[in-house]
Amino acid sequence: MDTILFLTILVVIFALAFDFINGFHDTANAIATSVSTRALKPRVAIMMAATMNFVGAITFTGVAKTISKDIVDPFVLENGSLVILAALTAAIAWNLITWYYGIPSSSSHALIGSIAGAAISAAGFGILNYTGFMKILQALIFSPFIALAGGFLMMSLFKVIFKNRNLFKANTRFRYMQIGTAALQSFTHGTNDAQKAMGIITMALIAADLQSGDDIQLWVRIAAAVAMGIGTAMGGYKIIKTVGGKIMKIRPVNGAAADLSSAIIIFGATLIHLPVSTTHVISSAIMGVGTAQRVKGVKWGVAQKIVMTWIITLPISATIAAIVYQILNLVFSQLSM
């Protein structure tokens, strides 16, 4: 089998594996609040999230096109298939490490950092598309702050609207509302996060001269959507505990406010074709909601650990990807001799 074709097949397999891991790694983000308030049982919430993730994943392609061309240009990337394989290997490794320890890190940061690190390792810093890369970085950096403000404003609005309502009745109604907001959250997760694997596969197809444009082929969309849906169905109970309980004590009204505000922000990013970290957005929205209710109610120690993970993910994943690329390049160079 031709080496390029073999590498492309490996990239497709690893990209779908990344999407699968992203599914069970990030499922918790979309349903953590609804599970923690007992609006939904974990199994029901996970199956609903899997379905809505799949629907969201096959509905949009704008973020996939951004990933496929705005970090590095796949048309000029030498050893492109090897670069992409190294990036996926590093991103998967970091996702598994953070999942094992129950840390809600960003799959988006891991993937984007890994692509940049592997590409730089292969061709130097000049290979990066700095305009596109900075646009993506800005979206990743600013979206948590927007989510923090959005959660604060949404919770403040709920407090004004429902200030004279019976607390028990309001909680019951908000539990029902959370079923809808959790479904919306899962849908928006699919519209943004599943696109990243689609973009990676498209990059690999272009690098291998198997595709001449940046359109996302139908089989790529369906495969990525299925992989994320199955991964979501596997669940992520470790991270549910962190997002849904350790940041703050969540009541139904808090959960609904956090879900609704973060879903709006994620979907807004999807509409303008920008990848954001659903982990960052959802966790920040929860912090914003907690701040609106009572600043001391937020467990800032846990929040600080999450933020630290956000900060270190990009450089660590980039470094891992750079090392993996050099190892893979050496191995395939020896095999082709």
mmCIF file with all atom_site columns, C-alpha atoms in Angstrom, residues 10-27 63 67 84-96 98-99 105-115 189 192-201 223-232 275-279 313 317:
data_model
loop_
_atom_site.group_PDB
_atom_site.id
_atom_site.type_symbol
_atom_site.label_atom_id
_atom_site.label_alt_id
_atom_site.label_comp_id
_atom_site.label_asym_id
_atom_site.label_entity_id
_atom_site.label_seq_id
_atom_site.pdbx_PDB_ins_code
_atom_site.Cartn_x
_atom_site.Cartn_y
_atom_site.Cartn_z
_atom_site.occupancy
_atom_site.B_iso_or_equiv
_atom_site.pdbx_formal_charge
_atom_site.auth_seq_id
_atom_site.auth_comp_id
_atom_site.auth_asym_id
_atom_site.auth_atom_id
_atom_site.pdbx_PDB_model_num
ATOM 1  C CA . LEU A 1 10  ? -4.511  6.181  9.836  1.00 0.00 ? 10  LEU A CA 1
ATOM 2  C CA . VAL A 1 11  ? -5.467  9.867  10.108 1.00 0.00 ? 11  VAL A CA 1
ATOM 3  C CA . VAL A 1 12  ? -9.131  9.078  9.431  1.00 0.00 ? 12  VAL A CA 1
ATOM 4  C CA . ILE A 1 13  ? -9.094  6.342  12.087 1.00 0.00 ? 13  ILE A CA 1
ATOM 5  C CA . PHE A 1 14  ? -7.345  8.579  14.633 1.00 0.00 ? 14  PHE A CA 1
ATOM 6  C CA . ALA A 1 15  ? -9.617  11.538 13.833 1.00 0.00 ? 15  ALA A CA 1
ATOM 7  C CA . LEU A 1 16  ? -12.707 9.427  14.449 1.00 0.00 ? 16  LEU A CA 1
ATOM 8  C CA . ALA A 1 17  ? -11.071 8.093  17.632 1.00 0.00 ? 17  ALA A CA 1
ATOM 9  C CA . PHE A 1 18  ? -10.496 11.715 18.710 1.00 0.00 ? 18  PHE A CA 1
ATOM 10 C CA . ASP A 1 19  ? -14.157 12.487 18.010 1.00 0.00 ? 19  ASP A CA 1
ATOM 11 C CA . PHE A 1 20  ? -15.217 9.414  19.989 1.00 0.00 ? 20  PHE A CA 1
ATOM 12 C CA . ILE A 1 21  ? -13.024 10.428 22.948 1.00 0.00 ? 21  ILE A CA 1
ATOM 13 C CA . ASN A 1 22  ? -14.229 14.015 22.614 1.00 0.00 ? 22  ASN A CA 1
ATOM 14 C CA . GLY A 1 23  ? -17.765 12.650 22.907 1.00 0.00 ? 23  GLY A CA 1
ATOM 15 C CA . PHE A 1 24  ? -17.300 10.860 26.217 1.00 0.00 ? 24  PHE A CA 1
ATOM 16 C CA . HIS A 1 25  ? -14.831 13.506 27.462 1.00 0.00 ? 25  HIS A CA 1
ATOM 17 C CA . ASP A 1 26  ? -17.183 16.425 26.797 1.00 0.00 ? 26  ASP A CA 1
ATOM 18 C CA . THR A 1 27  ? -20.565 14.763 27.318 1.00 0.00 ? 27  THR A CA 1
ATOM 19 C CA . VAL A 1 63  ? -16.162 25.326 11.892 1.00 0.00 ? 63  VAL A CA 1
ATOM 20 C CA . ILE A 1 67  ? -9.998  24.079 11.222 1.00 0.00 ? 67  ILE A CA 1
ATOM 21 C CA . ILE A 1 84  ? -1.877  15.584 11.184 1.00 0.00 ? 84  ILE A CA 1
ATOM 22 C CA . LEU A 1 85  ? -1.312  12.073 12.564 1.00 0.00 ? 85  LEU A CA 1
ATOM 23 C CA . ALA A 1 86  ? 1.148   13.448 15.145 1.00 0.00 ? 86  ALA A CA 1
ATOM 24 C CA . ALA A 1 87  ? -1.329  16.179 16.121 1.00 0.00 ? 87  ALA A CA 1
ATOM 25 C CA . LEU A 1 88  ? -4.155  13.692 16.617 1.00 0.00 ? 88  LEU A CA 1
ATOM 26 C CA . THR A 1 89  ? -1.934  11.345 18.649 1.00 0.00 ? 89  THR A CA 1
ATOM 27 C CA . ALA A 1 90  ? -0.955  14.184 20.997 1.00 0.00 ? 90  ALA A CA 1
ATOM 28 C CA . ALA A 1 91  ? -4.510  15.507 21.350 1.00 0.00 ? 91  ALA A CA 1
ATOM 29 C CA . ILE A 1 92  ? -5.890  12.044 22.103 1.00 0.00 ? 92  ILE A CA 1
ATOM 30 C CA . ALA A 1 93  ? -3.156  11.423 24.682 1.00 0.00 ? 93  ALA A CA 1
ATOM 31 C CA . TRP A 1 94  ? -3.885  14.689 26.502 1.00 0.00 ? 94  TRP A CA 1
ATOM 32 C CA . ASN A 1 95  ? -7.649  14.087 26.413 1.00 0.00 ? 95  ASN A CA 1
ATOM 33 C CA . LEU A 1 96  ? -7.218  10.636 27.942 1.00 0.00 ? 96  LEU A CA 1
ATOM 34 C CA . THR A 1 98  ? -7.287  14.704 31.698 1.00 0.00 ? 98  THR A CA 1
ATOM 35 C CA . TRP A 1 99  ? -10.312 12.384 31.450 1.00 0.00 ? 99  TRP A CA 1
ATOM 36 C CA . SER A 1 105 ? -9.801  20.316 30.026 1.00 0.00 ? 105 SER A CA 1
ATOM 37 C CA . SER A 1 106 ? -10.414 21.590 26.513 1.00 0.00 ? 106 SER A CA 1
ATOM 38 C CA . SER A 1 107 ? -10.373 19.151 23.596 1.00 0.00 ? 107 SER A CA 1
ATOM 39 C CA . SER A 1 108 ? -10.336 22.195 21.317 1.00 0.00 ? 108 SER A CA 1
ATOM 40 C CA . HIS A 1 109 ? -7.199  23.598 22.946 1.00 0.00 ? 109 HIS A CA 1
ATOM 41 C CA . ALA A 1 110 ? -5.562  20.166 22.778 1.00 0.00 ? 110 ALA A CA 1
ATOM 42 C CA . LEU A 1 111 ? -6.310  19.713 19.077 1.00 0.00 ? 111 LEU A CA 1
ATOM 43 C CA . ILE A 1 112 ? -5.422  23.238 17.946 1.00 0.00 ? 112 ILE A CA 1
ATOM 44 C CA . GLY A 1 113 ? -2.246  23.300 20.048 1.00 0.00 ? 113 GLY A CA 1
ATOM 45 C CA . SER A 1 114 ? -1.282  19.895 18.671 1.00 0.00 ? 114 SER A CA 1
ATOM 46 C CA . ILE A 1 115 ? -1.787  20.934 15.022 1.00 0.00 ? 115 ILE A CA 1
ATOM 47 C CA . HIS A 1 189 ? -21.861 20.954 21.340 1.00 0.00 ? 189 HIS A CA 1
ATOM 48 C CA . ASN A 1 192 ? -19.030 23.038 17.150 1.00 0.00 ? 192 ASN A CA 1
ATOM 49 C CA . ASP A 1 193 ? -16.945 20.212 18.602 1.00 0.00 ? 193 ASP A CA 1
ATOM 50 C CA . ALA A 1 194 ? -17.703 17.490 16.028 1.00 0.00 ? 194 ALA A CA 1
ATOM 51 C CA . GLN A 1 195 ? -16.639 19.888 13.275 1.00 0.00 ? 195 GLN A CA 1
ATOM 52 C CA . LYS A 1 196 ? -13.038 19.711 14.452 1.00 0.00 ? 196 LYS A CA 1
ATOM 53 C CA . ALA A 1 197 ? -12.573 16.071 13.456 1.00 0.00 ? 197 ALA A CA 1
ATOM 54 C CA . MET A 1 198 ? -14.266 16.800 10.114 1.00 0.00 ? 198 MET A CA 1
ATOM 55 C CA . GLY A 1 199 ? -11.775 19.594 9.498  1.00 0.00 ? 199 GLY A CA 1
ATOM 56 C CA . ILE A 1 200 ? -8.837  17.328 10.380 1.00 0.00 ? 200 ILE A CA 1
ATOM 57 C CA . ILE A 1 201 ? -9.973  14.581 7.987  1.00 0.00 ? 201 ILE A CA 1
ATOM 58 C CA . ALA A 1 223 ? -18.605 9.380  10.182 1.00 0.00 ? 223 ALA A CA 1
ATOM 59 C CA . ALA A 1 224 ? -17.632 12.197 12.570 1.00 0.00 ? 224 ALA A CA 1
ATOM 60 C CA . ALA A 1 225 ? -21.219 12.592 13.784 1.00 0.00 ? 225 ALA A CA 1
ATOM 61 C CA . VAL A 1 226 ? -21.551 8.855  14.458 1.00 0.00 ? 226 VAL A CA 1
ATOM 62 C CA . ALA A 1 227 ? -18.180 8.717  16.264 1.00 0.00 ? 227 ALA A CA 1
ATOM 63 C CA . MET A 1 228 ? -19.125 11.623 18.529 1.00 0.00 ? 228 MET A CA 1
ATOM 64 C CA . GLY A 1 229 ? -22.598 10.199 19.137 1.00 0.00 ? 229 GLY A CA 1
ATOM 65 C CA . ILE A 1 230 ? -21.197 6.808  20.192 1.00 0.00 ? 230 ILE A CA 1
ATOM 66 C CA . GLY A 1 231 ? -18.570 8.472  22.364 1.00 0.00 ? 231 GLY A CA 1
ATOM 67 C CA . THR A 1 232 ? -21.235 10.579 24.010 1.00 0.00 ? 232 THR A CA 1
ATOM 68 C CA . PRO A 1 275 ? -14.192 26.864 17.146 1.00 0.00 ? 275 PRO A CA 1
ATOM 69 C CA . VAL A 1 276 ? -14.582 27.442 20.869 1.00 0.00 ? 276 VAL A CA 1
ATOM 70 C CA . SER A 1 277 ? -14.006 25.224 23.849 1.00 0.00 ? 277 SER A CA 1
ATOM 71 C CA . THR A 1 278 ? -17.345 23.926 25.062 1.00 0.00 ? 278 THR A CA 1
ATOM 72 C CA . THR A 1 279 ? -15.582 22.979 28.299 1.00 0.00 ? 279 THR A CA 1
ATOM 73 C CA . THR A 1 313 ? -3.213  22.619 27.583 1.00 0.00 ? 313 THR A CA 1
ATOM 74 C CA . SER A 1 317 ? -0.252  19.527 23.646 1.00 0.00 ? 317 SER A CA 1
#
